[in-house]
Short mmCIF file of C-alpha atoms in Angstrom, two decimals:
data_model
loop_
_atom_site.label_atom_id
_atom_site.label_comp_id
_atom_site.label_asym_id
_atom_site.label_seq_id
_atom_site.Cartn_x
_atom_site.Cartn_y
_atom_site.Cartn_z
CA MET A 1 5.63 37.34 28.60
CA GLY A 2 7.87 35.33 26.26
CA LEU A 3 8.96 32.56 28.61
CA PRO A 4 5.47 31.86 30.00
CA GLY A 5 4.11 32.05 26.44
CA LEU A 6 6.63 29.48 25.28
CA TYR A 7 5.68 27.06 28.03
CA LEU A 8 1.96 27.69 27.69
CA ARG A 9 2.25 26.92 23.97
CA HIS A 10 3.63 23.51 24.96
CA ALA A 11 1.42 23.03 28.04
CA GLY A 12 -0.53 20.09 26.66
CA SER A 13 2.63 18.25 25.62
CA LEU A 14 4.95 18.99 28.55
CA ARG A 15 5.86 16.36 31.06
CA TRP A 16 6.78 17.08 34.68
CA TRP A 17 10.41 17.89 33.85
CA GLY A 18 9.20 20.54 31.40
CA TRP A 19 7.53 22.41 34.24
CA ILE A 20 10.65 22.02 36.39
CA SER A 21 12.66 23.53 33.54
CA PHE A 22 10.30 26.51 33.50
CA VAL A 23 10.87 27.12 37.21
CA LEU A 24 14.65 26.74 36.88
CA VAL A 25 14.98 28.94 33.79
CA PHE A 26 12.69 31.58 35.28
CA ALA A 27 14.62 31.53 38.59
CA THR A 28 17.91 31.87 36.68
CA ILE A 29 16.70 34.85 34.68
CA LEU A 30 15.25 36.45 37.83
CA SER A 31 18.49 35.91 39.74
CA GLU A 32 20.59 37.37 36.93
CA THR A 33 18.26 40.35 36.66
CA LEU A 34 18.48 41.04 40.39
CA HIS A 35 22.26 40.63 40.25
CA SER A 36 22.48 43.25 37.51
CA VAL A 37 20.33 45.71 39.42
CA LEU A 38 22.50 45.30 42.50
CA GLN A 39 25.60 46.06 40.43
CA ILE A 40 24.03 49.19 39.01
CA PHE A 41 23.41 50.57 42.48
CA ASP A 42 26.44 49.13 44.31
CA TYR A 43 29.28 49.94 41.93
CA PRO A 44 28.89 53.72 42.04
CA VAL A 45 28.97 53.55 45.85
CA LEU A 46 32.00 51.24 45.91
CA PHE A 47 34.00 53.18 43.35
CA LYS A 48 33.03 56.79 44.20
CA ASP A 49 35.97 57.66 46.48
CA ILE A 50 38.72 56.19 44.31
CA THR A 51 41.56 58.64 43.78
CA ASP A 52 44.56 56.46 42.94
CA GLU A 53 45.59 53.10 41.48
CA ALA A 54 46.06 51.45 44.88
CA ALA A 55 42.49 52.25 45.95
CA LEU A 56 41.14 51.07 42.57
CA LYS A 57 43.01 47.78 42.90
CA LYS A 58 41.74 47.26 46.45
CA VAL A 59 38.09 47.84 45.52
CA SER A 60 38.39 45.84 42.28
CA ASP A 61 39.90 42.90 44.16
CA HIS A 62 37.05 43.07 46.67
CA VAL A 63 34.45 43.08 43.88
CA MET A 64 36.14 40.13 42.15
CA GLU A 65 36.27 38.02 45.33
CA VAL A 66 32.56 38.44 46.15
CA PRO A 67 31.49 35.61 43.77
CA THR A 68 33.90 33.22 45.48
CA THR A 69 32.97 34.04 49.09
CA GLN A 70 29.77 33.66 51.09
CA PRO A 71 26.95 34.59 50.37
CA GLY A 72 27.90 35.80 46.88
CA GLY A 73 29.57 32.51 45.98
CA THR A 74 26.57 30.49 47.08
CA LEU A 75 24.26 32.66 44.98
CA MET A 76 26.54 32.41 41.94
CA ARG A 77 26.95 28.63 42.23
CA SER A 78 23.25 28.02 42.78
CA THR A 79 22.36 30.27 39.84
CA PHE A 80 24.85 28.42 37.66
CA MET A 81 23.38 25.02 38.64
CA MET A 82 19.83 26.27 38.02
CA PHE A 83 21.08 27.61 34.71
CA LEU A 84 22.62 24.34 33.50
CA GLY A 85 19.81 22.15 34.81
CA GLY A 86 17.07 24.43 33.54
CA TYR A 87 18.46 24.70 30.03
CA ALA A 88 19.15 20.97 29.76
CA LEU A 89 15.57 20.26 30.84
CA LEU A 90 14.33 23.02 28.53
CA GLY A 91 15.98 21.34 25.55
CA LEU A 92 14.69 17.90 26.52
CA SER A 93 11.15 19.07 27.22
CA MET A 94 10.88 21.10 24.02
CA LEU A 95 12.20 18.16 21.98
CA GLN A 96 9.70 15.87 23.66
CA ALA A 97 6.77 18.28 23.19
CA ARG A 98 7.30 18.45 19.39
CA THR A 99 5.09 21.50 18.91
CA LEU A 100 7.78 23.88 17.62
CA SER A 101 11.05 23.51 15.74
CA ARG A 102 13.55 21.11 17.30
CA TRP A 103 16.60 23.24 16.40
CA PRO A 104 16.37 25.70 19.31
CA ALA A 105 15.93 22.74 21.66
CA LEU A 106 19.02 21.07 20.20
CA THR A 107 21.03 24.26 20.67
CA ALA A 108 19.82 24.48 24.27
CA LEU A 109 21.23 20.98 24.77
CA ALA A 110 24.48 21.72 22.92
CA PHE A 111 25.46 25.00 24.58
CA PRO A 112 26.33 23.47 27.98
CA LEU A 113 28.95 21.41 26.14
CA LEU A 114 30.67 24.67 25.20
CA MET A 115 31.57 25.07 28.87
CA LEU A 116 33.97 22.15 28.38
CA VAL A 117 35.74 23.59 25.33
CA PRO A 118 38.95 25.45 26.17
CA MET A 119 38.94 28.93 24.65
CA ASP A 120 42.44 30.23 25.08
CA GLY A 121 42.78 33.80 23.92
CA VAL A 122 39.09 34.62 24.27
CA PRO A 123 38.73 37.32 26.93
CA HIS A 124 35.98 36.57 29.44
CA GLN A 125 35.08 33.28 27.76
CA PHE A 126 32.50 32.47 30.43
CA MET A 127 30.63 35.66 29.64
CA VAL A 128 30.61 34.85 25.92
CA ILE A 129 29.32 31.33 26.53
CA PHE A 130 26.86 32.44 29.22
CA ASN A 131 25.20 34.86 26.81
CA LEU A 132 24.85 32.14 24.18
CA PHE A 133 22.47 30.31 26.48
CA TYR A 134 19.84 32.94 25.83
CA LEU A 135 19.83 32.31 22.07
CA PRO A 136 17.39 29.36 22.20
CA ILE A 137 14.96 31.49 24.20
CA LEU A 138 15.34 34.31 21.66
CA TRP A 139 14.94 31.82 18.82
CA TYR A 140 11.75 30.40 20.32
CA GLY A 141 10.47 33.93 20.86
CA ALA A 142 11.03 34.74 17.18
CA ILE A 143 9.26 31.53 16.17
CA LEU A 144 6.30 32.34 18.40
CA ALA A 145 6.14 35.94 17.19
CA PHE A 146 6.60 35.42 13.47
CA GLU A 147 5.45 31.93 12.56
CA PRO A 148 2.17 31.35 10.73
CA ASP A 149 -0.81 30.21 12.77
CA PHE A 150 -0.51 26.50 13.62
CA SER A 151 -4.23 25.94 13.18
CA ARG A 152 -3.78 26.48 9.43
CA THR A 153 -0.84 24.12 9.12
CA SER A 154 -1.53 21.26 11.53
CA GLY A 155 -3.01 18.09 10.07
CA THR A 156 -6.57 17.90 11.43
CA ALA A 157 -7.05 21.64 11.68
CA ALA A 158 -5.93 22.09 8.07
CA ALA A 159 -8.29 19.35 6.88
CA SER A 160 -11.24 20.78 8.81
CA SER A 161 -10.56 24.32 7.61
CA ALA A 162 -10.51 23.11 3.99
CA LEU A 163 -14.08 21.91 4.26
CA PRO A 164 -16.68 24.29 2.85
CA SER A 165 -18.80 26.01 5.47
#
C-alpha cells in the first residue's frame, strides 16, 4: 500500500520517468521478497544433512557461488540494476514533483554514491548499504502517515477554507 500510495500522491506531478521509477522500485522489492522466500525454503533442505565441517564448507561454497553463476547471477545483477536505476529515478521524480519534502528524495539520490565509498573493516558492507536504500521509502511512508492534511496547508486550499461558509 505504501509505495502505490506514494506514487498516487504525486500522480498529477509525475513525469514519465516517475512512472518508470515506480515499476523499477516495485520490481526490485518484489524480486528481493521472492529471493528471501526462496532462501527460507531452500536453506533447510541444503543444510539438513550436514554432519561435519567439510560438508558445511561444501554447501556454503555452493550457496555463495549461486549469485555469480547462471541463472542466479543474472537475477542478482538485473535486480541490482533495477535497484540503482529505480532509486535514482525515484529521487529525481520526487524532487521534480515537489509535493512532499525534498529530503527523502535527496537521500535516495545520495545513497547510490555510498556504493563507491570504501568501507574497510565493515563486515558485509554491501548489506549495510543495500538496507539504507529503503530509508527514503520509509521516510516518505512516515510523511504520508503522519503529516497534516495538505488541503489545510496548501496555498489556494488554505485561502478557500478560511472563507466563511
